[in-house]
Tab-separated table of C-alpha atoms in Angstrom:
chain	number	residue	atom	x	y	z
M	667	UNK	CA	-13.541	7.240	-2.314
M	668	UNK	CA	-11.226	9.306	-4.471
M	669	UNK	CA	-8.711	10.056	-1.687
M	670	UNK	CA	-6.579	6.910	-2.207
M	671	UNK	CA	-6.670	7.266	-5.997
M	672	UNK	CA	-5.536	10.890	-5.746
M	673	UNK	CA	-2.713	9.969	-3.359
M	674	UNK	CA	-1.664	7.087	-5.622
M	675	UNK	CA	-1.686	9.379	-8.634
M	676	UNK	CA	0.330	12.002	-6.760
M	677	UNK	CA	2.899	9.392	-5.786
M	678	UNK	CA	3.184	8.334	-9.425
M	679	UNK	CA	3.690	11.982	-10.434
M	680	UNK	CA	6.370	12.501	-7.785
M	681	UNK	CA	8.102	9.317	-8.914
M	682	UNK	CA	7.939	10.590	-12.490
M	683	UNK	CA	10.126	8.891	-15.050
M	684	UNK	CA	12.017	6.855	-12.471
M	685	UNK	CA	9.877	3.758	-13.046
M	686	UNK	CA	12.394	2.629	-15.675
M	687	UNK	CA	14.677	1.765	-12.746
M	688	UNK	CA	12.648	-1.433	-12.331
M	689	UNK	CA	13.621	-2.665	-15.793
M	690	UNK	CA	17.334	-1.981	-15.211
M	691	UNK	CA	17.866	-3.587	-11.802
M	692	UNK	CA	18.480	-7.194	-10.873
M	693	UNK	CA	15.126	-8.704	-9.919
M	694	UNK	CA	14.299	-11.886	-8.037
M	695	UNK	CA	12.254	-14.832	-9.309
M	696	UNK	CA	8.493	-14.170	-9.487
M	697	UNK	CA	9.052	-10.502	-10.414
M	698	UNK	CA	6.080	-9.398	-12.493
M	699	UNK	CA	6.478	-7.210	-15.574
M	700	UNK	CA	6.312	-3.481	-14.842
M	701	UNK	CA	2.877	-3.113	-16.473
M	702	UNK	CA	1.321	-5.187	-13.676
M	703	UNK	CA	2.023	-2.572	-10.997
M	704	UNK	CA	-0.243	0.292	-12.155
M	705	UNK	CA	-3.083	-2.162	-12.781
M	706	UNK	CA	-2.812	-3.789	-9.355
M	707	UNK	CA	-2.356	-0.473	-7.544
M	708	UNK	CA	-5.396	1.055	-9.239
M	709	UNK	CA	-7.489	-1.884	-8.044
M	710	UNK	CA	-6.040	-1.693	-4.522
M	711	UNK	CA	-6.528	2.081	-4.247
M	712	UNK	CA	-10.127	1.611	-5.405
M	713	UNK	CA	-10.674	-1.039	-2.714
M	714	UNK	CA	-9.147	1.347	-0.146
M	715	UNK	CA	-11.629	4.014	-1.173
M	716	UNK	CA	-14.573	1.632	-0.924
M	717	UNK	CA	-13.392	0.488	2.522
M	718	UNK	CA	-13.002	4.054	3.745
M	719	UNK	CA	-16.497	4.834	2.474
M	720	UNK	CA	-17.938	1.796	4.302
M	721	UNK	CA	-16.282	2.859	7.559
M	722	UNK	CA	-17.313	6.486	7.144
M	723	UNK	CA	-20.959	5.533	6.484
M	724	UNK	CA	-21.275	2.986	9.295
M	725	UNK	CA	-23.611	4.230	12.046
M	726	UNK	CA	-23.714	1.369	14.559
M	727	UNK	CA	-20.252	0.046	15.304
M	728	UNK	CA	-18.084	-1.118	18.163
M	729	UNK	CA	-14.785	0.417	17.070
M	730	UNK	CA	-13.267	3.861	17.021
M	731	UNK	CA	-13.611	5.716	13.755
M	732	UNK	CA	-10.817	8.066	14.847
M	733	UNK	CA	-8.486	5.093	15.229
M	734	UNK	CA	-9.586	3.641	11.908
M	735	UNK	CA	-8.966	6.973	10.168
M	736	UNK	CA	-5.559	7.293	11.850
M	737	UNK	CA	-4.399	3.900	10.575
M	738	UNK	CA	-5.919	4.504	7.153
M	739	UNK	CA	-4.081	7.786	6.664
M	740	UNK	CA	-0.868	6.473	8.273
M	741	UNK	CA	-0.712	3.600	5.781
M	742	UNK	CA	-1.659	5.918	2.934
M	743	UNK	CA	1.201	8.271	3.839
M	744	UNK	CA	3.704	5.405	4.001
M	745	UNK	CA	2.357	4.088	0.705
M	746	UNK	CA	2.856	7.553	-0.809
M	747	UNK	CA	6.483	7.922	0.297
M	748	UNK	CA	7.590	4.401	-0.652
M	749	UNK	CA	7.705	5.009	-4.425
M	750	UNK	CA	9.934	8.108	-4.325
M	751	UNK	CA	12.286	6.335	-1.892
M	752	UNK	CA	12.453	3.158	-3.966
M	753	UNK	CA	12.314	4.512	-7.522
M	754	UNK	CA	13.467	8.105	-7.096
M	755	UNK	CA	16.216	7.812	-4.484
M	756	UNK	CA	16.886	4.114	-5.192
M	757	UNK	CA	17.347	3.574	-1.467
M	758	UNK	CA	16.167	-0.033	-1.388
M	759	UNK	CA	16.861	-0.714	2.284
M	760	UNK	CA	15.079	2.479	3.403
M	761	UNK	CA	12.185	1.575	1.096
M	762	UNK	CA	12.021	-1.889	2.664
M	763	UNK	CA	11.866	-0.366	6.152
M	764	UNK	CA	9.014	1.884	5.009
M	765	UNK	CA	7.317	-1.200	3.547
M	766	UNK	CA	7.559	-3.059	6.862
M	767	UNK	CA	5.991	-0.067	8.633
M	768	UNK	CA	3.331	0.069	5.915
M	769	UNK	CA	2.598	-3.637	6.416
M	770	UNK	CA	2.148	-3.105	10.165
M	771	UNK	CA	-0.139	-0.111	9.558
M	772	UNK	CA	-2.231	-2.149	7.112
M	773	UNK	CA	-2.716	-4.830	9.761
M	774	UNK	CA	-3.709	-2.170	12.313
M	775	UNK	CA	-6.068	-0.628	9.750
M	776	UNK	CA	-7.685	-3.989	8.996
M	777	UNK	CA	-8.201	-4.650	12.716
M	778	UNK	CA	-9.680	-1.203	13.308
M	779	UNK	CA	-11.878	-1.454	10.200
M	780	UNK	CA	-13.091	-4.897	11.290
M	781	UNK	CA	-14.474	-3.418	14.518
M	782	UNK	CA	-16.544	-1.006	12.446
M	783	UNK	CA	-17.283	-2.813	9.166
M	784	UNK	CA	-16.278	-6.393	8.433
M	785	UNK	CA	-16.622	-5.921	4.646
M	786	UNK	CA	-14.322	-2.875	4.827
M	787	UNK	CA	-11.687	-4.974	6.576
M	788	UNK	CA	-12.046	-7.927	4.205
M	789	UNK	CA	-11.577	-5.635	1.192
M	790	UNK	CA	-8.093	-4.831	2.510
M	791	UNK	CA	-6.852	-8.439	2.513
M	792	UNK	CA	-5.662	-8.230	-1.139
M	793	UNK	CA	-3.726	-5.081	-0.204
M	794	UNK	CA	-1.999	-6.871	2.672
M	795	UNK	CA	-1.142	-9.800	0.402
M	796	UNK	CA	0.226	-7.490	-2.307
M	797	UNK	CA	2.340	-5.504	0.160
M	798	UNK	CA	3.673	-8.783	1.563
M	799	UNK	CA	4.684	-9.764	-1.985
M	800	UNK	CA	6.119	-6.272	-2.535
M	801	UNK	CA	8.168	-6.773	0.630
M	802	UNK	CA	9.667	-9.937	-0.847
M	803	UNK	CA	10.476	-8.082	-4.075
M	804	UNK	CA	11.883	-5.048	-2.268
M	805	UNK	CA	14.125	-7.051	0.068
M	806	UNK	CA	15.352	-9.274	-2.763
M	807	UNK	CA	16.104	-6.223	-4.913
M	808	UNK	CA	18.068	-4.713	-2.020
M	809	UNK	CA	20.088	-7.943	-1.683
M	810	UNK	CA	20.634	-8.355	-5.432
M	811	UNK	CA	21.615	-4.767	-6.097
């Protein structure tokens, strides 16, 4: 369960002091204050860990655990690299492309989790919604800046 939290923490460390970029750039309507992000991400990483645990512990299932693990770690990797691209390199278009790939991997992960554990899949719906919202923010920031 700690894997996503560790990866999220590592991404925050790699991003370092570049989070102040968010306060200096032109932001679109509905942009939340910066303090919202660490709170939401901590919740989402916790839900990821719970979902992974549910999949890992499931004994009778109709899906492929290997496929579920692949999509889980693929989305986690893309999640990890997004922050340094967006905040560190300030490459907003590249970050948006990574976010689109992340969104697709989350959908694939939810589908693969659903075949193994419905609760594990359902726990990822807030993540998909948040990344969809993040996509709006990211694309708008690219356009505005």
